[in-house]
Tab-separated table of C-alpha atoms in Angstrom:
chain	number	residue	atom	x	y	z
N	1	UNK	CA	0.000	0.000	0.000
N	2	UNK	CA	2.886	1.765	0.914
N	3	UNK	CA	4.834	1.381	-2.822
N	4	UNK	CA	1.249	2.617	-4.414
N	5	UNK	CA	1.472	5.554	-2.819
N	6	UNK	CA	4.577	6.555	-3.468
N	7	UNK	CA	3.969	5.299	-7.543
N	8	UNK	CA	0.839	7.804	-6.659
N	9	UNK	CA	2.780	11.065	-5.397
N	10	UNK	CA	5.404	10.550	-8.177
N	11	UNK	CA	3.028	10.661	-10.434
N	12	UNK	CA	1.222	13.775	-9.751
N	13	UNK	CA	4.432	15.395	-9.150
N	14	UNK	CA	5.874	14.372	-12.762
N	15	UNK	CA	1.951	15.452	-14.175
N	16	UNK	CA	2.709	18.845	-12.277
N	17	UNK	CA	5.846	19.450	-13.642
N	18	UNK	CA	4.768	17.892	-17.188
N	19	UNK	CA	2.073	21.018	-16.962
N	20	UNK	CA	4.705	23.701	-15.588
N	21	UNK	CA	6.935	23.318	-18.759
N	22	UNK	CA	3.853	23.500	-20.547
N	23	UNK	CA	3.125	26.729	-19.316
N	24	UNK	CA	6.411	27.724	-19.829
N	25	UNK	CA	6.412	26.907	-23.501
N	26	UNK	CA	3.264	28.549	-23.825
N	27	UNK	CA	4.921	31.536	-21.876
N	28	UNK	CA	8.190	31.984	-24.244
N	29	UNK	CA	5.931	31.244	-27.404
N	30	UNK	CA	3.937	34.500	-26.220
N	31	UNK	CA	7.076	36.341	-25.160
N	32	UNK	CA	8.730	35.812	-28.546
N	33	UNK	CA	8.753	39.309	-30.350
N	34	UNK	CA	7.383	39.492	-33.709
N	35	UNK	CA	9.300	40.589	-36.746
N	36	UNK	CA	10.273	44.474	-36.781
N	37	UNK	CA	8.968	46.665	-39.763
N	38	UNK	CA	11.149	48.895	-40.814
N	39	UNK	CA	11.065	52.024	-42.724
N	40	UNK	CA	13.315	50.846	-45.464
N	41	UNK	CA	14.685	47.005	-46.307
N	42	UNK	CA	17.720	45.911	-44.836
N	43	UNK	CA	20.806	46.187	-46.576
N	44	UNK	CA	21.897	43.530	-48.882
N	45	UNK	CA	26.072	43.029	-48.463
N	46	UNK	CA	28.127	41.250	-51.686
N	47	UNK	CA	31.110	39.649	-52.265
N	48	UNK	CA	32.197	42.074	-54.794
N	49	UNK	CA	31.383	45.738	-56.048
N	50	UNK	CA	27.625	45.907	-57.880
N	51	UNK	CA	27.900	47.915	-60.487
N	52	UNK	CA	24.663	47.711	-61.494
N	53	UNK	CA	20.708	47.418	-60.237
N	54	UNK	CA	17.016	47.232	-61.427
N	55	UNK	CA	13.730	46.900	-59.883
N	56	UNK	CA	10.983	44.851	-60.864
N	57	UNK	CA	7.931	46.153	-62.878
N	58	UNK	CA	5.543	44.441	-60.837
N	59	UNK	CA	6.814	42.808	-57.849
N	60	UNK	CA	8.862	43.456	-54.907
N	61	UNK	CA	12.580	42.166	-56.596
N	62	UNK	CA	15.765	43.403	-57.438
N	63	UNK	CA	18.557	42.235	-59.320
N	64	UNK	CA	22.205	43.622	-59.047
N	65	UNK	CA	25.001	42.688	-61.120
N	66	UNK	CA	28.575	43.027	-59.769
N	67	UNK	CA	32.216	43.206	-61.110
N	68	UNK	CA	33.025	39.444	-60.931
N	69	UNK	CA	29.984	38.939	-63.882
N	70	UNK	CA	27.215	37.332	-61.548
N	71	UNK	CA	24.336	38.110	-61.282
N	72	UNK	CA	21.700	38.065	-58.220
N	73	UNK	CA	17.792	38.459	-57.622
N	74	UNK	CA	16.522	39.628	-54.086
N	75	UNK	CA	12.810	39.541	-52.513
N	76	UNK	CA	12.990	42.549	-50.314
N	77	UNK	CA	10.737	43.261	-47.712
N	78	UNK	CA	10.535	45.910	-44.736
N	79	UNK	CA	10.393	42.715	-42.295
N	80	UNK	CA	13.604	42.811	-40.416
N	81	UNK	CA	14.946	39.862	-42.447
N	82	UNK	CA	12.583	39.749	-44.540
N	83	UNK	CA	15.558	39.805	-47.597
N	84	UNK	CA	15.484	36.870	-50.065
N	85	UNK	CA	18.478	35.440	-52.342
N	86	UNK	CA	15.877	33.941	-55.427
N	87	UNK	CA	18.501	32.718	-57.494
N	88	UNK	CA	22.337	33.654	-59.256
N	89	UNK	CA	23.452	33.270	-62.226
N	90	UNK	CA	27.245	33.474	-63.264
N	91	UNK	CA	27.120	33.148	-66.796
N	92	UNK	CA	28.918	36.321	-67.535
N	93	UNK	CA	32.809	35.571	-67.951
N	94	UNK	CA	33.594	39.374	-66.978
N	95	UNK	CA	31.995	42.065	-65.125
N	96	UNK	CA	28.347	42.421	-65.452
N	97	UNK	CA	27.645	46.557	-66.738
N	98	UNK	CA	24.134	46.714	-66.679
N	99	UNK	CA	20.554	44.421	-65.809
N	100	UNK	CA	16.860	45.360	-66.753
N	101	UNK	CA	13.432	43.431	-66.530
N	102	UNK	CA	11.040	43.376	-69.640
N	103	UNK	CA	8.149	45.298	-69.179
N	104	UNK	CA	6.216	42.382	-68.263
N	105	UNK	CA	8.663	41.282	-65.852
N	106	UNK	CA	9.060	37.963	-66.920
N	107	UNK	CA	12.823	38.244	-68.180
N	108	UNK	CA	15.796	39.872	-67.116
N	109	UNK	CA	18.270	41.260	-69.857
N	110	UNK	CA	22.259	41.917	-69.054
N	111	UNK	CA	25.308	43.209	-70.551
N	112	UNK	CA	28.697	42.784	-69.650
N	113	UNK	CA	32.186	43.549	-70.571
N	114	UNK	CA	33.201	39.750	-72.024
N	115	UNK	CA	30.879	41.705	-75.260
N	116	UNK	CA	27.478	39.125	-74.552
N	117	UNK	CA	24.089	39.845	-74.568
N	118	UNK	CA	22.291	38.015	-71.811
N	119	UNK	CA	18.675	36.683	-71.383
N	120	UNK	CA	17.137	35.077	-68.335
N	121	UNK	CA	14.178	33.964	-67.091
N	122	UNK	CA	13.115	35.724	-64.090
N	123	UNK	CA	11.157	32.349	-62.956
N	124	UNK	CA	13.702	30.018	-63.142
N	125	UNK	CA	16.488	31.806	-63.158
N	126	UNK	CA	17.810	30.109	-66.455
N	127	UNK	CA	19.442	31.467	-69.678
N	128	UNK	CA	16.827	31.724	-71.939
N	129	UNK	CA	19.070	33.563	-74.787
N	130	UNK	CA	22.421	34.159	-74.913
N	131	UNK	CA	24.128	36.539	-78.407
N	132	UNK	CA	28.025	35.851	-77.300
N	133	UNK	CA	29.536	38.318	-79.371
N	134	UNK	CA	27.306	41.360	-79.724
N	135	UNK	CA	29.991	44.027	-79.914
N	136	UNK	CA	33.691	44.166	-80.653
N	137	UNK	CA	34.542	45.763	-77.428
N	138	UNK	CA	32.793	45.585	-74.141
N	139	UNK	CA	29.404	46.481	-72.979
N	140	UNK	CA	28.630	49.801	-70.928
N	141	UNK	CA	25.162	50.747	-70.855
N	142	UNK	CA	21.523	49.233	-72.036
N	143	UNK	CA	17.647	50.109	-72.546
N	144	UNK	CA	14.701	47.496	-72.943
N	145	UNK	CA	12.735	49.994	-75.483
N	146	UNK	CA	10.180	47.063	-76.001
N	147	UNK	CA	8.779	43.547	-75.695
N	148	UNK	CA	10.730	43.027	-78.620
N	149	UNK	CA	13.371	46.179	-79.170
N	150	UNK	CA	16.906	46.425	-77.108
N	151	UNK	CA	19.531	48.824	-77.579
N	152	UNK	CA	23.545	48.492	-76.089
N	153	UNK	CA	26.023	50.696	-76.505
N	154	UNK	CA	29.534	49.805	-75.930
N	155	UNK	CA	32.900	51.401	-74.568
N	156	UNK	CA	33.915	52.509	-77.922
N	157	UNK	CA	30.908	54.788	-78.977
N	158	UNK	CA	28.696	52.207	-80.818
N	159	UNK	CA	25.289	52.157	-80.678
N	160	UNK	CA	23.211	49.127	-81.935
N	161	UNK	CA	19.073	48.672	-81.620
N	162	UNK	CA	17.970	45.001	-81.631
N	163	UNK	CA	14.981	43.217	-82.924
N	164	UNK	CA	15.276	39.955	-80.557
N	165	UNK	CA	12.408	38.042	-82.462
N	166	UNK	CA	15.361	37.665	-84.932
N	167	UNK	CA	18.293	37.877	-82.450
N	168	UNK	CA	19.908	40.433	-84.947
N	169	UNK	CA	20.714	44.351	-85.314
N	170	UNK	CA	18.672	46.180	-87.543
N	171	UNK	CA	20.374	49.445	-86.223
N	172	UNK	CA	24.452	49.714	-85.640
N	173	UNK	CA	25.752	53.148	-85.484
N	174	UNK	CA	29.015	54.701	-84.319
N	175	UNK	CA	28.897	58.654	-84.138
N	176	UNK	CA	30.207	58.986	-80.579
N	177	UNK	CA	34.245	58.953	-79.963
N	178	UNK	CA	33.634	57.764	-76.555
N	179	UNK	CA	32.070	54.837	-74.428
N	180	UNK	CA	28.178	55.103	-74.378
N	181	UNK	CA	26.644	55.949	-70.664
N	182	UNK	CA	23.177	55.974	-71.232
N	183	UNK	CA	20.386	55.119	-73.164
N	184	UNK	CA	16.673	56.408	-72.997
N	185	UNK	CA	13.934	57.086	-75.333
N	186	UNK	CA	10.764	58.899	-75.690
N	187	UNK	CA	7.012	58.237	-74.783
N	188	UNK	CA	6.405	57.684	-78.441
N	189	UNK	CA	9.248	55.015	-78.782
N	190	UNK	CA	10.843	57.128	-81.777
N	191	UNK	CA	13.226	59.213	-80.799
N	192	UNK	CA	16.306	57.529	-78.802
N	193	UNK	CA	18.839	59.585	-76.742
N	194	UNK	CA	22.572	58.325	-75.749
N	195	UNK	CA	25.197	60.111	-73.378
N	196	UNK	CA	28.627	59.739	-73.998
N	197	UNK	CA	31.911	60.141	-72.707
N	198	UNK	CA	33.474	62.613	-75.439
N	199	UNK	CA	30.835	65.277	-74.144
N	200	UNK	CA	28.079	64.808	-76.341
N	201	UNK	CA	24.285	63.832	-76.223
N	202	UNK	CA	23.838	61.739	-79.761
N	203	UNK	CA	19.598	61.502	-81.238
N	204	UNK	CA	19.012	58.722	-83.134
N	205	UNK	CA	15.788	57.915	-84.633
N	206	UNK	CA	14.717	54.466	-84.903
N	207	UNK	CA	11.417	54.583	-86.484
N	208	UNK	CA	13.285	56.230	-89.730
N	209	UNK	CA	16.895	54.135	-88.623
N	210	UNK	CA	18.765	57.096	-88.755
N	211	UNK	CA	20.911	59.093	-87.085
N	212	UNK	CA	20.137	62.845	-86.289
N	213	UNK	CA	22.608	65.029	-84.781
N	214	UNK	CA	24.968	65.180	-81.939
N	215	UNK	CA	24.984	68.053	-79.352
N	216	UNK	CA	27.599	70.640	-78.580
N	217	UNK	CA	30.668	69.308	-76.574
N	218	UNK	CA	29.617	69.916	-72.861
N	219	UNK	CA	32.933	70.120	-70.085
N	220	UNK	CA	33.939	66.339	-68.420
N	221	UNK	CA	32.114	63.467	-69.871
N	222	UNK	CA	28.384	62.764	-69.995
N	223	UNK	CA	27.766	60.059	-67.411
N	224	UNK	CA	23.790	60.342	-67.715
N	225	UNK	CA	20.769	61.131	-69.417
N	226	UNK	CA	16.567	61.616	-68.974
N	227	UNK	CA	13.674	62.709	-70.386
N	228	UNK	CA	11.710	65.136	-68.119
N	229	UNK	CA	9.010	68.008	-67.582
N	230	UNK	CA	6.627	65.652	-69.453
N	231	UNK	CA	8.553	65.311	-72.664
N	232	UNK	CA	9.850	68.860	-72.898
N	233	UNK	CA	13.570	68.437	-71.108
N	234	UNK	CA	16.041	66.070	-71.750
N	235	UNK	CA	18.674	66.265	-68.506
N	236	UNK	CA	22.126	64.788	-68.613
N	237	UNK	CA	24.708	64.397	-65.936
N	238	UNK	CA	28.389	65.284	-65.952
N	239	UNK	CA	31.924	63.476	-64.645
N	240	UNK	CA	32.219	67.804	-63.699
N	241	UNK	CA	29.064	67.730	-61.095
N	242	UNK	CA	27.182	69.178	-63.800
N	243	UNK	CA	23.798	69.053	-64.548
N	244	UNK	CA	23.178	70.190	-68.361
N	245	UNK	CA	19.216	70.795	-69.662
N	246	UNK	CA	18.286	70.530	-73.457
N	247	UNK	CA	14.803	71.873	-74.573
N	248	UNK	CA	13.290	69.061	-76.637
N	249	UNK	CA	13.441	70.002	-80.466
N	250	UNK	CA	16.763	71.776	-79.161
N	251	UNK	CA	19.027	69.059	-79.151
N	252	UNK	CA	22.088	70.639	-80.492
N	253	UNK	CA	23.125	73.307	-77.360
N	254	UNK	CA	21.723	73.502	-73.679
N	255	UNK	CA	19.117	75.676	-72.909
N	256	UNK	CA	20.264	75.890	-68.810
N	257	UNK	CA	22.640	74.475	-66.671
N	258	UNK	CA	23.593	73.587	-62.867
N	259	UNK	CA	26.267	72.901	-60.796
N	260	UNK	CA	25.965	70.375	-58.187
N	261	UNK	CA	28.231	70.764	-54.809
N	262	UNK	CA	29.590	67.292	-55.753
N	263	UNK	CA	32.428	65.750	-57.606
N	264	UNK	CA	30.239	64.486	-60.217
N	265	UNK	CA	26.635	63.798	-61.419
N	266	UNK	CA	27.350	59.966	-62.144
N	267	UNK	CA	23.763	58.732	-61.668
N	268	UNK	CA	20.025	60.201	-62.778
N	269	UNK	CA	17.166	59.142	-61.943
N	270	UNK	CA	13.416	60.903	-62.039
N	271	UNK	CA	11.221	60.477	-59.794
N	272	UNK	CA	8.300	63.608	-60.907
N	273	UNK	CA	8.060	65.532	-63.532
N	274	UNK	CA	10.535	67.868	-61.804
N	275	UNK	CA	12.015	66.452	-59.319
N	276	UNK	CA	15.142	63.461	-59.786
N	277	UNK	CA	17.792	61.796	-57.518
N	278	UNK	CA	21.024	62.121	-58.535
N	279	UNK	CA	24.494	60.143	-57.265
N	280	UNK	CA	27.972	60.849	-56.988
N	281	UNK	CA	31.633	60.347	-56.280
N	282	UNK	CA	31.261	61.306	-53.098
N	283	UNK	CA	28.606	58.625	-51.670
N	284	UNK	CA	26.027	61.105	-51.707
N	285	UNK	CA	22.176	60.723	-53.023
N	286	UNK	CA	20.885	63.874	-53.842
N	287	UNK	CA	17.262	65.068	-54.584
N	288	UNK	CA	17.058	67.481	-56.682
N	289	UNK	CA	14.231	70.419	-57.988
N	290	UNK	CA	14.623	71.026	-62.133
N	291	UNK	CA	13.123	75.076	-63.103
N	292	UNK	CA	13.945	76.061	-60.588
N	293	UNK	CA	16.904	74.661	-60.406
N	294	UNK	CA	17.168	73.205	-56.621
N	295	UNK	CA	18.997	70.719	-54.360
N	296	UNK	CA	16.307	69.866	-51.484
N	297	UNK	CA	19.037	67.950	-49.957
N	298	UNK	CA	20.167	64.597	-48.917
N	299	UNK	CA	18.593	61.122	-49.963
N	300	UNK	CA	20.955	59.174	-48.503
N	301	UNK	CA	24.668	58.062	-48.025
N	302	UNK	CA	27.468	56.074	-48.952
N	303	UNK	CA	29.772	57.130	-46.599
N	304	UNK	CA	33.437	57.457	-48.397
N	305	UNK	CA	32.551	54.915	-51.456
N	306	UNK	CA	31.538	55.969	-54.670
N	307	UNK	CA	28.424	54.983	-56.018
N	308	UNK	CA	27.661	53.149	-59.258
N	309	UNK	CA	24.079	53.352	-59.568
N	310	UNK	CA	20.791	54.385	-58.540
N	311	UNK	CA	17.337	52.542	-59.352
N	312	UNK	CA	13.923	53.578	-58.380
N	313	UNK	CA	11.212	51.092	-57.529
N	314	UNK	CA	8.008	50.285	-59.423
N	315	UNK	CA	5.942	52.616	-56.595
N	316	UNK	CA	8.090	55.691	-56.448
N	317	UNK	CA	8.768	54.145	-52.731
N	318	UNK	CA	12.189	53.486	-52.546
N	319	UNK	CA	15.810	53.958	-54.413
N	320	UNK	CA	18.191	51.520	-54.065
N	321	UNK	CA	22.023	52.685	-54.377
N	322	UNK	CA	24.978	50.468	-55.070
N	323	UNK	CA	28.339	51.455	-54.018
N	324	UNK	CA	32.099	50.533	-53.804
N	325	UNK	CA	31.113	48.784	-50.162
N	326	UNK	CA	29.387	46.164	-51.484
N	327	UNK	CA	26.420	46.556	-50.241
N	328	UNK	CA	23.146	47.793	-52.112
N	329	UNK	CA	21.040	50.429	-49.651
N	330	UNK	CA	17.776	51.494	-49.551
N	331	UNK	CA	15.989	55.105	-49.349
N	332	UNK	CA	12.667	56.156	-48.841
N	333	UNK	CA	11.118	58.630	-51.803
N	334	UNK	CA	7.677	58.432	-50.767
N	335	UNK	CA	7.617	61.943	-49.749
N	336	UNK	CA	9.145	63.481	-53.007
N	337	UNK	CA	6.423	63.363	-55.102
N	338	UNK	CA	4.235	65.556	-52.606
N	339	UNK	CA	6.499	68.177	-53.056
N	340	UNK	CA	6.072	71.715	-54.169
N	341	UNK	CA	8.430	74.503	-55.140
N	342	UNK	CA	7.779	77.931	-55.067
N	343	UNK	CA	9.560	80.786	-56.712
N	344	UNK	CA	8.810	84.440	-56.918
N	345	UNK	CA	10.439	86.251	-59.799
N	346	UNK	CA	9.979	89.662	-60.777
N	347	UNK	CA	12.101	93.245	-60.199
N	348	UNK	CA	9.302	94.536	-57.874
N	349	UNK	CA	7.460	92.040	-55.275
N	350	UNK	CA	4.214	93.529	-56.108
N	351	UNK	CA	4.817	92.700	-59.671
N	352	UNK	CA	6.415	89.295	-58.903
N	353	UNK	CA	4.805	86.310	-60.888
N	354	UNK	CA	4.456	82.978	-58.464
N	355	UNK	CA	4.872	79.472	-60.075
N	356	UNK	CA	3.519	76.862	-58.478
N	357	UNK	CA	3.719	73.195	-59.418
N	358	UNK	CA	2.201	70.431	-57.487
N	359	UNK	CA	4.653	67.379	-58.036
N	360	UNK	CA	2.307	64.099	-57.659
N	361	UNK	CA	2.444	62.915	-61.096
N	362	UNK	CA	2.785	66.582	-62.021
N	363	UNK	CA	-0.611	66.529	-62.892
N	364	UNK	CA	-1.439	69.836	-61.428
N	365	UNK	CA	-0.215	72.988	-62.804
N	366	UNK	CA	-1.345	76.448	-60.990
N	367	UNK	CA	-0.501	80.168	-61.913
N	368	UNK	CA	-1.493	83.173	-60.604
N	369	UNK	CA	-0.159	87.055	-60.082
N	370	UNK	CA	-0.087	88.997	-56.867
N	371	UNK	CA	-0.638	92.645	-58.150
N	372	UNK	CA	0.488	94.483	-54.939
N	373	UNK	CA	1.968	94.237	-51.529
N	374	UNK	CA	-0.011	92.822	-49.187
N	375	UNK	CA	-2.733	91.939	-51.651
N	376	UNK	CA	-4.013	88.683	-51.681
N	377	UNK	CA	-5.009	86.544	-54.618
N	378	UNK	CA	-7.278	83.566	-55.048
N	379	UNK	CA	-7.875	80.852	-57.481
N	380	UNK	CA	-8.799	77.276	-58.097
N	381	UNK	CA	-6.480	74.421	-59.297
N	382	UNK	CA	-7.175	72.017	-61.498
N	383	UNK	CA	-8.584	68.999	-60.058
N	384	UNK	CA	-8.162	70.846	-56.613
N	385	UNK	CA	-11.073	71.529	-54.093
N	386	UNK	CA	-8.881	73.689	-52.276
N	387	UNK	CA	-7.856	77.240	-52.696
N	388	UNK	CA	-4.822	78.562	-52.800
N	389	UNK	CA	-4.405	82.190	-50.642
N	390	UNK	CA	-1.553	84.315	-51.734
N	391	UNK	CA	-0.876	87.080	-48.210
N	392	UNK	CA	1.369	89.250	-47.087
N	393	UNK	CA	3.228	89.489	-50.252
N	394	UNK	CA	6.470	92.376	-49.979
N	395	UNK	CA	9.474	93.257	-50.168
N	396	UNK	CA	11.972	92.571	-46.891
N	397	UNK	CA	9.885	90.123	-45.800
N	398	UNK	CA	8.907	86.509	-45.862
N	399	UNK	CA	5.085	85.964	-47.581
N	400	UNK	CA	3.165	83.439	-45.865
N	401	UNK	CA	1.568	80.857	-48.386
N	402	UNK	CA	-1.605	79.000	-47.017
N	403	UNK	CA	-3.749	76.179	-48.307
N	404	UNK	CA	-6.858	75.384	-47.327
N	405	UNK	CA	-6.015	77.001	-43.635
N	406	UNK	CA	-2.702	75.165	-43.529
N	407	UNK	CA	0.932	76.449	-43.531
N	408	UNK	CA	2.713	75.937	-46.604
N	409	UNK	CA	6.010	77.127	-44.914
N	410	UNK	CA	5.631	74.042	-43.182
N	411	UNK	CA	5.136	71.784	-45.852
N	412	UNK	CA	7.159	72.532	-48.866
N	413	UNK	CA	10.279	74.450	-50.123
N	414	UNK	CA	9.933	78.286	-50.875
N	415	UNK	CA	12.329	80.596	-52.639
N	416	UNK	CA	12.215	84.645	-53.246
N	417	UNK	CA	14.900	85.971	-56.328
């Protein structure tokens, strides 16, 4: 009776212990924190230098390409750790220049400096295509025009426009007398745009297959080049930290230009209408205002390492940077767009003109006059439920700018010439 009771007392003690580490289990399960969300996806670190980078149309990827000729495709996520390796390819017997996605997202195009034209399936990650020789020299820059269009141009000045239904150039052109840095093209998908690094922005059209005209010589080489104010600027950066601005139709000599407190303008890339992102020697993302002709400051940093390129994501959300640290960063844009830029020109305040334009898909374009000091004028924007109050507006002092009852001093830059 003696031994049962025992057997009894040992076993409630092991079924009360049994529930204690229950408890406990249930107590660290609970306890266990929950995945930060950040601002911003982590960093990605390399092995080697990326040289280049490219977001996907569609979905939350990236794809870098570095100096050793592989190339990599990231999930990224604002989940602390939320980063995903998809797949690598190493295909490319030399450093990889440049990587875009088809419009549809579906493949991923790359050039390098072993001369070969790479195609692979963003899926699988598999070679789909491969055109082994498609210059005489290496690789520098590249533009998906189309489902079926491609352009490269190479170290040497050549430009070439591909038809990849036949995996052959119906365009190969050589008018510049130095390596090709960029490649874009219009809305219309007619008129195609290359900087180079003898100076010079060369217009090609490839509707007609033709070549048009190279611009002026411009000081340092041309590292850059975009299409912005809606079709009516075409900006290119400089090796000088230069920022040079061609009227559309005025190809052949700037109509403004800008110097940039940097060592160079290496990287463009819009994110309005007026407003881009620009990168540097220096490490330094900059965001800057075009007419008038702004830096709002500071995107983000590299410190100390040069950075090779900047790419914007499909939501205007973030830009990714790639540097000589090996690492590819990440900056929050959101708030760019919502920008607005003020400028009051004009000998006399009273007779000043204000600009205003309202940077969220610059859809919104408002004008108005203030006619004399302290005068106030009203009007309605397009689109716009609001009203826009003009007060206080004179010389030696700072006019105030409201909104619908709110601040704009508060909410946006403001300059007086």
């Amino acid at each position: 009776m003696a031994a049962s009771t025992e057997d009894l007392d040992a076993s409630v003690l092991s079924d009360k212990s049994d529930a204690e580490n229950e408890s406990d289990e249930e107590d660290g399960a609970e306890e266990s924190p929950e995945p930060r969300i950040r601002e911003t996806p982590e960093d990605i670190k390399f092995d080697a230098i990326v040289n280049t980078l490219a977001f996907h149309p569609t979905r939350d990827i990236l794809a870098a390409g570095d100096i050793d000729g592989d190339i990599y495709v990231y999930s990224y996520s604002c989940t602390e750790g939320g980063n995903k390796e998809l797949w690598s390819s190493g295909h490319h017997l030399k450093s990889c220049r440049e990587v875009a996605f088809s419009q549809d997202g579906l493949k991923l195009f790359s050039v390098s400096k072993d001369k070969s034209v790479h195609i692979m399936d963003v899926e699988e990650g598999k070679l789909v295509t491969r055109i082994p020789k498609a210059h005489s020299v290496p690789i520098n820059s590249l533009l998906v025009i189309d489902e079926n269009l491609l352009a490269t141009g190479d170290d040497c000045g050549a430009l070439k426009v591909w038809d990849m239904r036949k995996g052959t150039a119906f365009m190969d052109m050589k008018h510049h007398e130095d390596y090709i840095s960029g490649i874009t093209i219009d809305q219309a998908k007619k008129i195609l745009l290359t900087s180079s690094g003898d100076g010079t922005m060369g217009v090609f059209n490839i509707k007609r297959r033709r070549f048009e005209l190279l611009s002026e010589f411009q000081d340092g080489d041309l590292t850059s080049v975009a299409i912005m104010k809606r079709g009516r600027k075409v900006v290119c950066g400089s090796s000088e930290g230069m920022i040079y601005l061609f009227n559309w139709n005025g190809f052949g000599a700037t109509s403004d230009r800008f110097a940039i407190k940097a060592e160079s303008v290496d990287c463009i890339v819009p994110v309005t209408d007026s407003i881009l992102c620009i990168a540097s020697m220096d490490g330094v993302v900059r965001a800057i205002n075009l007419l008038p002709n702004r830096v709002l400051g500071s995107v983000g940093q590299h410190i100390g390492e040069p950075i090779e390129q900047i790419a914007r994501s499909r939501d205007a959300r973030f830009l990714a940077s790639c540097a000589h640290d090996q690492q590819v960063k990440f900056w929050d844009i959101s708030g760019l767009p919502a920008m607005m830029y003020f400028s009051l020109r004009g000998e006399k305040a009273h007779q000043s003109e204000v600009h205003l334009e309202v940077n969220q898909e610059g859809q919104h374009l408002l004008e108005t006059r203030a006619k004399k000091a302290g005068g106030v004028r009203r009007c309605q924007p397009k689109g716009a439920g609001q009203r826009l109050a003009l007060c206080g507006v004179s010389q030696g002092s700072e006019p105030a700018y409201q909104l619908g009852g709110t601040n704009l001093l508060n909410l946006f830059a403001v300059t007086v010439n």
